[in-house]
Amino acid sequence: MRLTYVALVGAPLAAALLAAVVRPYRSWVGTAGALLSTLSLAAGLRLAGQGLGGVPPTWGPSELMRVDALSALLAVCVTFVAALAAWLGPGLGRDEHYTPAQARRYRTFSSLFAFTMLIAVTANNVAVMWVAVEATTIASALLIPLHVSKASVEASWKYILIGSVGIALAFVGTVLGYFDYVHMAGERESALNWTSLMAAAPSMHPRVMALAFVFIVIGYGTKAGLAPMHTWLPDAHAEAPAPLSAMMSGVLLAVALYAIIRWKVVVGLTVGSTLPDRLLLVLGLASLAVAALSLIGQRQYKRLLAYSSIEHTGLMCVGLGLGPLGTFAALLHLVNHAVAKGMMFLLSGRILDRYHTTGMGEVSGLLRAMPVTGGLFAAGMLALAGLPPFGIFFSKFALLRAGFVTGHPWLMAVVLVLLLVAVIAMLAQINRMLYGALPEGIRVGESHRWGLVPLALCVVLLVAFGFGGFGALQSLLDRAVEVISR
Amino acid sequence: MDFAFGQLAVLGSSLVLLCGLTLLWRRGSAAHIGAFAAQSVALAATVGLIAGFTGSRELWIVAALFLGLKGIVMPILLKRMERRFGRPRELDPYVNTATSLVIGGLLVVLAYIVIWPILDVSRLPTRAGMPLAMGLIFVSLFVIISRKKALTQVIGFLALENGIALLAALGTYGIPFIVEVGVFLDALMGFLVMQIVIYRIQETFESIDVEQLNRLSQ
């Protein structure tokens, strides 16, 4: 078990060091990094399989790291998208767009990025979790302007400033939580451990914890892209190189949401679930509204995907505020979204490589130019829109059902309307991209054909999730919900 | 003894907050960097005071780190950035100086309103300074939002971190040491990355006025 954990977090770290040390850059470094990311994924799956029964394993001094079902779920998502980004990212010896220096930078920082996210989701100590989430910003900010341009530098600045300030506010919340704990139970090394906080939560001060939670939600919510703190997100996701966008959208938002979930459980035990639930419902609804309205008339496909990320994060946030049923739906949605968005951003990278533009108006005849890429892109759009047989249909359905069961029919009506607006806005423009005349000078035929295999696998996974496939995922989700709604 | 210690801690916190308010009424990067350096020294002194009173060796190390890193190293790096840009004049902020100061005062009042109800959780003699720390957090946020120059925004962010450190020192005599080290590493790395991005902004835009950063507004 210990060895598995070391493989999980050690592999991306080793990949980062390898890429940083080997000079000049060689393409075998990229291949080795991709293999290591696969090892990390295998370790994540193994931990998830073993974590299904019994006591969650812990490691380190005063149980610093701990993997329960929720951690394992997030770890699998992170390693999956990181592996996709590693196998399809620059630096494997077939790119004309990247210099060796850029490839090295990508390999170093994207692996570090994966490493910090894995630490964040497996830390028992909430302050260590905070340190790791802050480190994700640092690791990814320098990758956004991989191709230096005015737009990418601007996006990078917005990202690091707004992200860091948000995370600093989350630290205020963490300090307030510690403040409350120490004055009740005394100082000790394990005071900031999530398990200790959980044990002490029923007798902590509701006022302090409520205040702490407001800071936590605003802080990590900034990082999760919840409105109105989302302003950095569309720029960062649209300007970053495609594989980084895939990681940021697919799993970074989920990791930030994970931090909120951890605190929500503690605060819920202290102040009752009403206040945290309401706060999450309001922020989730605001995000849905902002995203739906911004999706209308959006002219760039990467920004379209970015706003769709805000929409889906908002939806998960609403789910988390709807009790155990909603939490289950939110986690199922999280898994689906990670796979779908990871795939879509990587596909958008392929389209950008061919058409050299992010404007949807200038991309047409996609199915003729790149039949498989176009087909997968269409499938992904339908999946994100939440049509059957894809998994997102079922997670959305489960979420709405949870809303009705817990007695929020009006709220669910609003959510439904916003979702419909978003779906129509997204699907309205996809036809023009897929069909129509091929612009002059666009080459026909797929390039890097083997790179389509993992992306096609994503579509298969999404359909399988839709058919309720994978009993293991089901029971992992059940265990994770148990962790959350104790 | 306890009383005097508490009073001294509040005095130190007031100095830290005052340096933060200076960011609002002084113009020019040099003054801002000076205010930040002074603030960090005041913070280090306050933490040192708490360390002396409680006899905690770890807090002494933290105080020394504040003094070295935030009181000396970061101001030097900021000065170097400022010199490279060669334009010490601050642009007109979104909010003028008089209004800024009024808002700053209101934010400190707000901090008292927010923190006062939870103060009786603690029996530490230093707790009376906590609203001042929270006030600094709010004021720093306002500096970041209302000022246009990237360098000023970075200084606002560093002041925000000082506010949080002060809050932790006053409320709980610091956070566990291992976490403190992690936070320091993050702060340092974050600062360095911000510095790199600012240099990039300067290269690509030939200015560090973030008002020019409005290409991506849709």
XYZ file of C-alpha atoms in Angstrom:
704
model
C 0.000 0.000 0.000
C 2.772 2.405 0.914
C 4.598 1.495 -2.279
C 1.453 2.146 -4.303
C 1.120 5.581 -2.760
C 4.766 6.370 -3.433
C 4.210 5.400 -7.075
C 1.102 7.586 -7.247
C 2.787 10.823 -6.176
C 6.407 9.906 -6.854
C 5.998 9.145 -10.552
C 4.950 12.662 -11.624
C 7.631 14.169 -9.385
C 10.248 11.929 -10.994
C 8.981 12.929 -14.444
C 9.303 16.609 -13.540
C 12.851 16.174 -12.215
C 13.862 14.143 -15.252
C 12.606 16.822 -17.626
C 14.282 19.563 -15.618
C 17.640 17.811 -15.400
C 18.192 16.345 -18.872
C 19.727 19.045 -21.032
C 19.389 19.499 -23.919
C 15.854 18.188 -24.081
C 15.412 14.774 -25.721
C 12.141 13.267 -26.838
C 12.743 10.114 -24.748
C 12.263 12.330 -21.694
C 8.725 13.002 -22.868
C 8.104 9.306 -23.467
C 9.479 8.440 -20.033
C 7.255 11.111 -18.498
C 4.222 9.698 -20.277
C 5.074 6.189 -19.061
C 5.490 7.502 -15.514
C 2.113 9.223 -15.724
C 0.600 5.876 -16.720
C 2.282 4.254 -13.715
C 0.744 6.948 -11.543
C -2.683 6.209 -13.054
C -2.259 2.493 -12.372
C -1.307 3.274 -8.767
C -4.358 5.513 -8.434
C -6.632 2.759 -9.718
C -5.050 0.251 -7.356
C -5.532 2.566 -4.366
C -9.133 3.110 -5.403
C -9.663 -0.628 -5.598
C -8.076 -1.279 -2.215
C -9.639 1.749 -0.576
C -13.090 0.276 -1.039
C -13.063 -1.628 2.212
C -11.744 -1.080 5.706
C -9.920 1.784 7.355
C -8.390 4.416 5.037
C -4.587 4.037 4.975
C -2.430 6.863 6.345
C 1.245 7.738 5.996
C 3.801 10.147 7.367
C 4.359 11.858 10.729
C 1.072 12.410 12.610
C -0.904 10.908 9.720
C -0.020 13.655 7.284
C -1.340 11.837 4.219
C -4.511 9.815 4.042
C -6.420 8.164 1.208
C -10.096 7.503 1.716
C -12.657 6.794 -1.018
C -13.097 10.494 -1.845
C -9.331 11.043 -2.141
C -9.004 7.926 -4.285
C -11.785 9.097 -6.588
C -10.090 12.449 -7.142
C -6.676 10.817 -7.492
C -7.964 8.574 -10.281
C -9.471 11.562 -12.116
C -6.268 13.602 -11.751
C -3.967 10.811 -12.891
C -6.253 9.932 -15.809
C -6.324 13.446 -17.242
C -2.626 13.930 -16.450
C -1.821 10.758 -18.393
C -3.899 11.973 -21.349
C -2.066 15.301 -21.255
C 1.301 13.561 -21.004
C 0.701 11.195 -23.948
C -0.788 13.871 -26.187
C 1.229 16.897 -25.045
C 4.274 18.466 -26.693
C 7.745 16.993 -26.349
C 7.294 13.499 -27.749
C 9.435 14.202 -30.781
C 6.765 14.947 -33.358
C 5.938 18.631 -32.927
C 6.823 21.348 -35.281
C 5.198 24.018 -33.097
C 7.392 23.715 -30.037
C 11.074 24.362 -29.489
C 12.986 21.924 -27.253
C 13.067 24.568 -24.512
C 9.296 24.902 -24.627
C 8.893 21.135 -24.583
C 11.106 20.911 -21.502
C 9.144 23.644 -19.772
C 5.903 21.871 -20.577
C 7.152 18.495 -19.337
C 8.604 19.910 -16.114
C 5.702 22.062 -15.063
C 2.834 19.852 -16.204
C 4.264 16.959 -14.171
C 4.752 19.240 -11.175
C 1.196 20.423 -11.664
C -0.083 16.834 -11.503
C 2.118 16.177 -8.451
C 0.746 19.173 -6.526
C -2.842 18.210 -7.328
C -2.216 14.655 -6.108
C -0.726 15.946 -2.858
C -3.730 18.230 -2.426
C -6.243 15.402 -2.681
C -4.313 12.957 -0.494
C -3.294 15.309 2.332
C -4.981 14.687 5.653
C -3.726 17.998 7.019
C -5.922 20.803 5.657
C -3.048 23.273 5.748
C -0.871 20.944 3.679
C -3.816 20.667 1.307
C -3.811 24.459 1.141
C -0.073 24.610 0.457
C -0.529 22.101 -2.374
C -3.466 23.965 -3.942
C -1.461 27.192 -3.852
C 1.423 25.322 -5.461
C -0.862 24.258 -8.338
C -1.194 27.928 -9.274
C 2.557 28.393 -9.249
C 3.191 25.256 -11.311
C 0.632 26.097 -13.966
C 0.924 29.893 -14.269
C 4.211 29.763 -16.150
C 2.824 27.265 -18.649
C -0.029 29.460 -19.863
C 2.274 31.697 -21.904
C 4.146 28.750 -23.444
C 3.727 30.654 -26.680
C 4.389 34.210 -25.550
C 1.756 36.586 -26.863
C -0.017 39.594 -25.413
C -3.134 37.552 -24.797
C -1.370 34.641 -23.111
C 0.747 36.889 -20.871
C -2.344 38.791 -19.843
C -4.210 35.567 -19.103
C -1.280 34.344 -17.042
C -1.183 37.536 -14.956
C -4.917 37.456 -14.272
C -4.666 33.794 -13.334
C -1.803 34.116 -10.902
C -3.021 37.316 -9.257
C -6.700 36.384 -8.846
C -5.815 32.761 -8.058
C -3.253 33.689 -5.392
C -5.505 36.253 -3.746
C -8.362 33.745 -3.667
C -6.182 31.068 -2.185
C -4.891 33.542 0.407
C -8.500 34.080 1.522
C -8.911 30.325 1.835
C -5.901 30.426 4.161
C -7.654 33.005 6.342
C -10.450 30.464 6.685
C -7.949 27.720 7.525
C -6.323 29.907 10.198
C -9.731 30.691 11.712
C -10.555 26.975 11.834
C -7.235 26.284 13.554
C -7.870 29.197 15.920
C -11.124 27.604 17.007
C -9.644 24.125 17.331
C -6.605 25.161 19.356
C -8.667 27.063 21.902
C -10.875 24.069 22.408
C -8.550 21.103 22.251
C -5.096 22.599 22.753
C -2.103 22.766 20.467
C -0.802 19.630 18.811
C 0.811 18.484 15.608
C -2.309 16.805 14.300
C -4.566 19.793 15.039
C -5.052 20.630 11.387
C -5.703 17.044 10.379
C -9.044 16.638 8.766
C -9.739 13.608 10.963
C -9.001 15.622 14.151
C -11.173 18.502 12.972
C -13.966 16.042 12.240
C -13.731 14.555 15.723
C -13.766 17.984 17.362
C -16.306 19.618 15.043
C -19.493 19.012 17.085
C -18.106 20.986 20.029
C -16.465 23.824 18.084
C -17.899 27.377 17.954
C -20.536 27.795 15.239
C -19.776 31.503 14.804
C -16.072 30.995 14.159
C -16.627 28.061 11.841
C -19.332 29.867 9.878
C -16.972 32.795 9.335
C -14.162 30.403 8.420
C -16.391 28.660 5.893
C -17.285 31.904 4.140
C -13.573 32.572 3.632
C -12.959 28.972 2.551
C -15.746 28.993 -0.025
C -14.784 32.352 -1.502
C -11.105 31.352 -1.510
C -11.236 27.884 -3.007
C -14.294 28.956 -5.015
C -12.086 31.438 -6.830
C -9.848 28.591 -7.824
C -12.843 26.417 -8.766
C -14.100 29.140 -11.098
C -17.333 29.864 -9.249
C -19.040 33.139 -10.153
C -18.495 35.966 -9.375
C -14.809 35.027 -8.815
C -14.531 33.283 -12.191
C -13.109 36.165 -14.238
C -9.664 34.619 -14.675
C -10.963 31.294 -15.947
C -12.093 31.883 -19.553
C -8.839 33.683 -20.369
C -6.574 31.135 -18.731
C -8.341 28.139 -20.257
C -8.537 29.691 -23.689
C -4.927 30.906 -23.850
C -3.152 27.948 -22.253
C -1.753 25.212 -24.507
C -4.425 22.540 -25.074
C -3.074 19.794 -22.779
C -2.717 22.276 -19.909
C -6.271 23.526 -20.507
C -7.381 19.904 -20.341
C -5.749 19.479 -16.920
C -6.948 22.832 -15.602
C -10.519 22.394 -16.720
C -10.834 18.652 -16.243
C -9.332 18.288 -12.791
C -7.955 21.508 -11.265
C -11.473 22.867 -10.785
C -12.454 19.537 -9.258
C -9.500 19.669 -6.838
C -10.567 23.134 -5.660
C -14.108 21.861 -5.223
C -12.687 18.910 -3.283
C -11.114 21.340 -0.792
C -14.504 22.963 -0.286
C -16.105 19.542 0.228
C -13.574 18.603 2.937
C -14.298 21.773 4.874
C -18.023 21.555 4.293
C -18.139 18.247 6.167
C -16.387 19.749 9.207
C -18.407 22.960 9.189
C -21.616 21.014 8.654
C -20.973 19.126 11.894
C -20.471 22.397 13.769
C -23.116 24.728 12.397
C -25.542 22.270 10.800
C -25.928 21.761 7.088
C -28.321 24.652 6.309
C -25.788 27.461 6.044
C -23.133 25.603 3.995
C -25.797 24.166 1.698
C -27.352 27.559 1.040
C -24.011 29.173 0.363
C -23.138 26.469 -2.173
C -26.575 26.651 -3.830
C -26.286 30.423 -4.276
C -22.760 30.294 -5.706
C -23.616 27.333 -7.915
C -26.688 29.022 -9.296
C -24.773 32.259 -9.915
C -22.107 30.304 -11.826
C -24.726 28.521 -13.901
C -26.375 31.820 -14.775
C -23.129 33.577 -15.686
C -21.987 30.621 -17.775
C -25.289 30.166 -19.602
C -25.491 33.844 -20.527
C -21.843 33.969 -21.615
C -22.241 30.889 -23.771
C -24.829 32.681 -25.918
C -23.103 34.160 -28.915
C -19.662 32.950 -27.910
C -17.422 33.048 -30.977
C -14.382 31.058 -29.911
C -14.506 27.358 -29.320
C -11.909 27.323 -26.528
C -13.754 30.063 -24.653
C -16.967 28.143 -25.258
C -15.423 25.138 -23.541
C -14.116 27.365 -20.736
C -17.555 28.818 -20.001
C -18.942 25.323 -20.156
C -16.476 24.444 -17.371
C -17.966 27.220 -15.241
C -21.421 25.837 -16.024
C -20.486 22.314 -14.956
C -18.618 23.400 -11.826
C -21.636 25.468 -10.872
C -23.824 22.433 -11.371
C -21.589 20.295 -9.141
C -21.718 23.055 -6.530
C -25.528 23.002 -6.623
C -25.427 19.222 -6.234
C -23.194 19.459 -3.173
C -25.826 21.644 -1.540
C -28.580 19.063 -2.014
C -27.794 16.399 0.580
C -26.440 12.881 -0.018
C -28.375 12.284 -3.250
C -27.151 15.553 -4.710
C -23.624 14.837 -3.518
C -23.665 11.501 -5.320
C -24.854 13.227 -8.492
C -22.201 15.929 -8.115
C -19.384 13.385 -7.756
C -20.648 11.364 -10.718
C -20.774 14.598 -12.667
C -17.234 15.410 -11.582
C -15.927 12.130 -13.003
C -17.847 12.542 -16.271
C -16.765 16.136 -16.649
C -13.107 15.302 -16.058
C -13.146 12.762 -18.888
C -15.264 14.863 -21.257
C -13.422 18.155 -20.774
C -10.003 16.562 -20.815
C -10.878 15.039 -24.176
C -12.508 18.186 -25.589
C -9.609 20.512 -24.826
C -7.157 18.050 -26.350
C -9.366 17.844 -29.453
C -9.532 21.632 -29.562
C -5.726 21.576 -29.673
C -5.852 19.358 -32.772
C -8.356 21.704 -34.431
C -6.223 24.731 -33.564
C -3.149 23.043 -35.037
C -4.966 22.529 -38.332
C -7.002 25.726 -38.697
C -4.657 28.109 -36.813
C -7.611 29.986 -35.378
C -9.840 29.733 -32.324
C -12.740 31.520 -33.999
C -15.699 29.266 -34.618
C -16.689 31.324 -37.637
C -13.455 30.430 -39.415
C -13.603 26.718 -38.684
C -15.829 24.847 -41.107
C -15.852 21.509 -42.841
C -14.244 19.874 -39.821
C -15.728 16.483 -40.661
C -14.132 16.639 -44.107
C -10.753 17.876 -42.939
C -10.400 15.553 -39.963
C -13.229 12.991 -39.915
C -12.294 11.258 -36.658
C -11.369 14.415 -34.756
C -14.562 16.060 -35.951
C -16.656 13.055 -34.993
C -15.137 12.862 -31.525
C -15.560 16.619 -31.098
C -19.248 16.328 -31.988
C -19.682 13.391 -29.609
C -17.994 15.390 -26.840
C -20.241 18.380 -27.456
C -23.316 16.165 -27.230
C -21.930 14.593 -24.061
C -21.280 18.019 -22.486
C -24.751 19.144 -23.501
C -26.028 16.233 -21.446
C -27.726 14.128 -24.086
C -28.133 10.365 -23.655
C -26.447 7.905 -23.896
C -23.551 9.828 -22.341
C -22.862 9.780 -18.612
C -23.500 13.485 -18.074
C -27.158 12.969 -18.979
C -27.495 10.629 -16.040
C -25.587 12.775 -13.556
C -27.689 15.808 -14.518
C -30.823 13.730 -14.200
C -29.766 12.422 -10.783
C -28.998 15.966 -9.672
C -32.366 17.341 -10.710
C -34.065 14.405 -9.056
C -32.152 15.090 -5.834
C -33.383 18.673 -5.973
C -36.998 17.624 -6.267
C -36.672 14.970 -3.564
C -35.133 17.472 -1.098
C -37.927 19.946 -1.754
C -36.405 22.562 -4.067
C -38.743 22.384 -7.092
C -38.447 26.080 -8.012
C -34.710 26.050 -7.733
C -34.587 23.015 -9.985
C -36.864 24.731 -12.490
C -34.381 27.613 -12.689
C -31.477 25.190 -13.026
C -33.290 23.366 -15.803
C -33.939 26.570 -17.746
C -30.311 27.658 -17.404
C -29.121 24.228 -18.529
C -31.365 24.406 -21.581
C -30.021 27.837 -22.482
C -26.470 26.494 -22.185
C -27.252 23.426 -24.296
C -28.869 25.452 -27.075
C -26.024 27.965 -27.060
C -23.430 25.194 -27.330
C -25.125 23.129 -29.993
C -26.221 26.108 -32.090
C -22.778 26.627 -33.544
C -21.418 23.124 -33.745
C -23.143 22.386 -37.082
C -21.338 25.203 -38.801
C -18.012 23.902 -37.536
C -18.654 20.323 -38.611
C -20.101 20.877 -42.081
C -19.795 23.593 -44.654
C -17.077 24.389 -47.137
C -13.496 23.650 -46.263
C -11.523 26.926 -46.060
C -8.772 27.224 -48.637
C -5.349 25.886 -47.778
C -6.555 23.488 -45.062
C -4.988 20.061 -45.396
C -7.337 17.066 -45.445
C -6.657 13.934 -43.415
C -5.754 13.164 -39.808
C -2.255 13.718 -38.494
C -0.760 11.847 -35.495
C -3.363 9.170 -35.966
C -2.379 7.088 -32.925
C -3.117 10.116 -30.755
C -6.798 9.596 -31.492
C -6.869 6.257 -29.704
C -6.866 7.625 -26.133
C -9.402 10.268 -27.128
C -11.730 7.656 -28.616
C -11.312 5.725 -25.373
C -12.711 8.764 -23.554
C -15.891 8.609 -25.643
C -16.192 4.905 -24.881
C -15.805 5.686 -21.163
C -18.452 8.404 -21.322
C -20.927 6.043 -22.952
C -20.036 3.306 -20.459
C -20.677 5.712 -17.560
C -24.010 6.421 -19.223
C -24.979 2.783 -19.182
C -24.113 2.643 -15.509
C -21.055 0.589 -16.355
C -18.346 -0.189 -13.855
C -19.729 -1.482 -10.601
C -16.401 -0.465 -9.073
C -17.003 3.209 -9.883
C -20.472 2.942 -8.431
C -19.245 1.544 -5.131
C -16.345 4.020 -5.009
C -18.853 6.851 -5.419
C -21.070 5.340 -2.734
C -18.134 5.171 -0.310
C -17.125 8.742 -1.149
C -20.654 9.963 -0.468
C -20.507 8.121 2.866
C -17.320 10.016 3.709
C -19.011 13.308 2.896
C -22.439 12.858 4.425
C -21.601 11.428 7.786
C 2.897 41.338 32.640
C 0.146 39.782 30.578
C -1.465 43.171 30.230
C 1.709 44.868 29.041
C 2.349 42.019 26.602
C -1.141 42.377 25.176
C -0.752 46.125 24.831
C 2.608 45.764 23.085
C 1.141 43.199 20.698
C -1.713 45.558 19.834
C 0.792 48.370 19.337
C 2.806 46.187 16.938
C -0.358 45.190 15.066
C -1.366 48.823 14.747
C 1.991 49.633 13.174
C 1.561 46.768 10.718
C -1.906 48.021 9.767
C -0.709 51.621 9.515
C 1.931 50.598 6.978
C -0.852 48.918 5.010
C -2.906 52.099 5.011
C 0.163 53.960 3.779
C -0.248 52.047 0.518
C -3.495 53.937 0.058
C -2.296 57.476 0.583
C 1.219 57.447 -0.842
C 1.758 57.438 -4.598
C 4.859 56.098 -6.257
C 6.396 52.672 -6.124
C 9.345 53.688 -3.947
C 7.022 54.773 -1.147
C 5.022 51.565 -1.509
C 8.099 49.379 -1.316
C 9.288 51.311 1.730
C 5.911 50.888 3.407
C 5.944 47.160 2.700
C 9.467 46.772 4.105
C 8.518 48.709 7.236
C 5.392 46.612 7.589
C 7.371 43.390 7.394
C 9.812 44.630 10.025
C 6.908 45.575 12.314
C 5.389 42.151 11.717
C 8.691 40.423 12.494
C 8.977 42.495 15.685
C 5.459 41.551 16.766
C 6.101 37.869 16.119
C 9.447 38.206 17.920
C 7.626 39.764 20.887
C 5.243 36.819 21.029
C 8.175 34.431 20.695
C 9.951 36.138 23.582
C 6.891 36.049 25.765
C 5.982 32.428 25.075
C 9.559 31.157 24.817
C 8.794 29.329 21.572
C 11.918 28.638 19.564
C 9.921 27.946 16.418
C 8.334 31.387 16.548
C 11.798 32.956 16.778
C 12.695 31.195 13.537
C 9.469 32.437 11.949
C 10.213 36.004 13.072
C 13.719 35.765 11.642
C 12.294 34.450 8.353
C 9.877 37.373 8.155
C 12.659 39.830 8.820
C 15.043 38.281 6.308
C 12.670 37.319 3.533
C 9.966 39.965 3.647
C 11.846 42.748 5.379
C 15.020 42.561 3.293
C 15.035 40.146 0.326
C 11.628 40.907 -1.183
C 12.003 44.712 -0.916
C 15.368 44.429 -2.694
C 13.776 42.377 -5.485
C 10.903 44.858 -5.707
C 13.369 47.762 -5.915
C 15.179 45.999 -8.727
C 11.897 45.569 -10.606
C 11.013 49.192 -10.084
C 14.376 50.355 -11.391
C 14.015 48.210 -14.480
C 10.694 49.766 -15.330
C 12.157 53.223 -14.835
C 8.830 54.925 -14.281
C 8.267 55.678 -10.618
C 5.088 57.714 -11.127
C 1.930 55.948 -10.030
C -0.968 56.144 -12.439
C -4.268 57.552 -11.343
C -5.897 54.768 -9.362
C -9.488 53.759 -10.007
C -10.398 55.415 -6.700
C -8.821 58.716 -5.615
C -6.737 59.078 -2.470
C -9.300 60.756 -0.230
C -12.026 58.252 -1.044
C -9.522 55.408 -0.695
C -8.669 56.470 2.844
C -12.323 56.705 3.818
C -12.945 53.244 2.386
C -9.833 51.972 4.171
C -11.212 53.304 7.477
C -14.586 51.697 6.842
C -12.897 48.391 6.059
C -11.130 48.454 9.428
C -14.488 49.097 11.111
C -15.923 46.187 9.136
C -13.059 44.010 10.365
C -13.984 44.870 13.957
C -17.612 43.975 13.273
C -16.606 40.644 11.730
C -14.022 39.614 14.315
C -15.428 41.060 17.550
C -18.090 38.351 18.126
C -15.553 35.536 17.921
C -12.880 37.106 20.128
C -14.206 35.579 23.359
C -13.309 32.141 21.987
C -9.726 32.992 22.854
C -8.155 33.894 26.176
C -4.777 34.889 24.775
C -3.610 38.382 25.795
C -2.853 39.125 22.139
C -6.377 38.571 20.845
C -7.279 42.292 20.902
C -4.999 42.760 17.887
C -6.899 40.316 15.697
C -9.368 42.879 14.289
C -6.374 44.951 13.182
C -4.965 41.967 11.307
C -8.325 41.343 9.662
C -8.450 45.059 8.837
C -5.111 44.763 7.063
C -6.452 41.798 5.078
C -9.435 43.845 3.885
C -7.343 46.936 3.149
C -4.846 44.876 1.133
C -7.678 43.381 -0.912
C -8.873 46.900 -1.626
C -5.364 47.948 -2.707
C -5.217 45.025 -5.150
C -8.630 45.826 -6.605
C -8.320 49.596 -6.861
C -4.765 50.070 -8.120
C -3.744 49.715 -11.741
C -0.038 49.012 -11.662
C 1.027 45.366 -11.534
C 3.837 46.232 -9.088
C 1.369 47.877 -6.684
C -0.910 44.868 -6.955
C 1.970 42.563 -6.022
C 2.782 44.724 -3.004
C -0.895 44.610 -2.043
C -0.780 40.832 -2.279
C 2.345 40.647 -0.090
C 0.640 42.914 2.456
C -2.344 40.549 2.390
C -0.024 37.672 3.265
C 1.419 39.754 6.108
C -2.098 40.293 7.398
C -2.788 36.566 7.456
C 0.527 35.856 9.185
C -0.316 38.471 11.805
C -3.771 36.964 12.313
C -2.245 33.535 12.910
C 0.426 34.909 15.250
C -2.066 36.848 17.379
C -4.837 34.280 17.412
C -2.919 31.059 17.968
C 0.749 32.033 18.435
C 1.466 30.806 14.924
C 0.495 27.718 12.978
C 2.303 24.348 13.186
C 5.883 24.771 12.062
C 5.796 22.337 9.157
C 2.856 24.248 7.694
C 4.611 27.544 8.287
C 7.573 26.318 6.241
C 5.270 25.219 3.423
C 3.538 28.586 3.439
C 6.889 30.370 3.272
C 7.992 28.271 0.317
C 4.724 28.979 -1.477
C 4.972 32.692 -0.747
C 8.504 32.844 -2.090
C 7.802 30.790 -5.207
C 4.572 32.687 -5.857
C 6.413 35.971 -5.604
C 9.131 34.815 -7.991
C 6.579 33.602 -10.533
C 4.688 36.899 -10.292
C 7.980 38.657 -10.911
C 8.622 36.584 -14.036
C 5.133 37.282 -15.366
C 5.527 41.013 -14.722
C 8.780 41.031 -16.671
C 6.913 39.246 -19.477
C 4.166 41.867 -19.351
C 6.761 44.566 -19.630
C 8.435 42.871 -22.586
C 5.242 42.271 -24.515
C 3.280 45.397 -23.627
C 6.210 47.750 -22.875
C 4.300 48.951 -19.825
C 3.080 47.455 -16.579
C -0.168 49.345 -16.516
C -2.765 46.601 -16.192
C -5.360 48.885 -17.785
C -3.771 47.912 -21.054
C -4.587 44.315 -20.232
C -8.035 44.384 -21.700
C -7.644 42.409 -24.878
C -9.482 39.480 -23.376
C -12.760 40.967 -22.402
C -15.625 39.045 -23.811
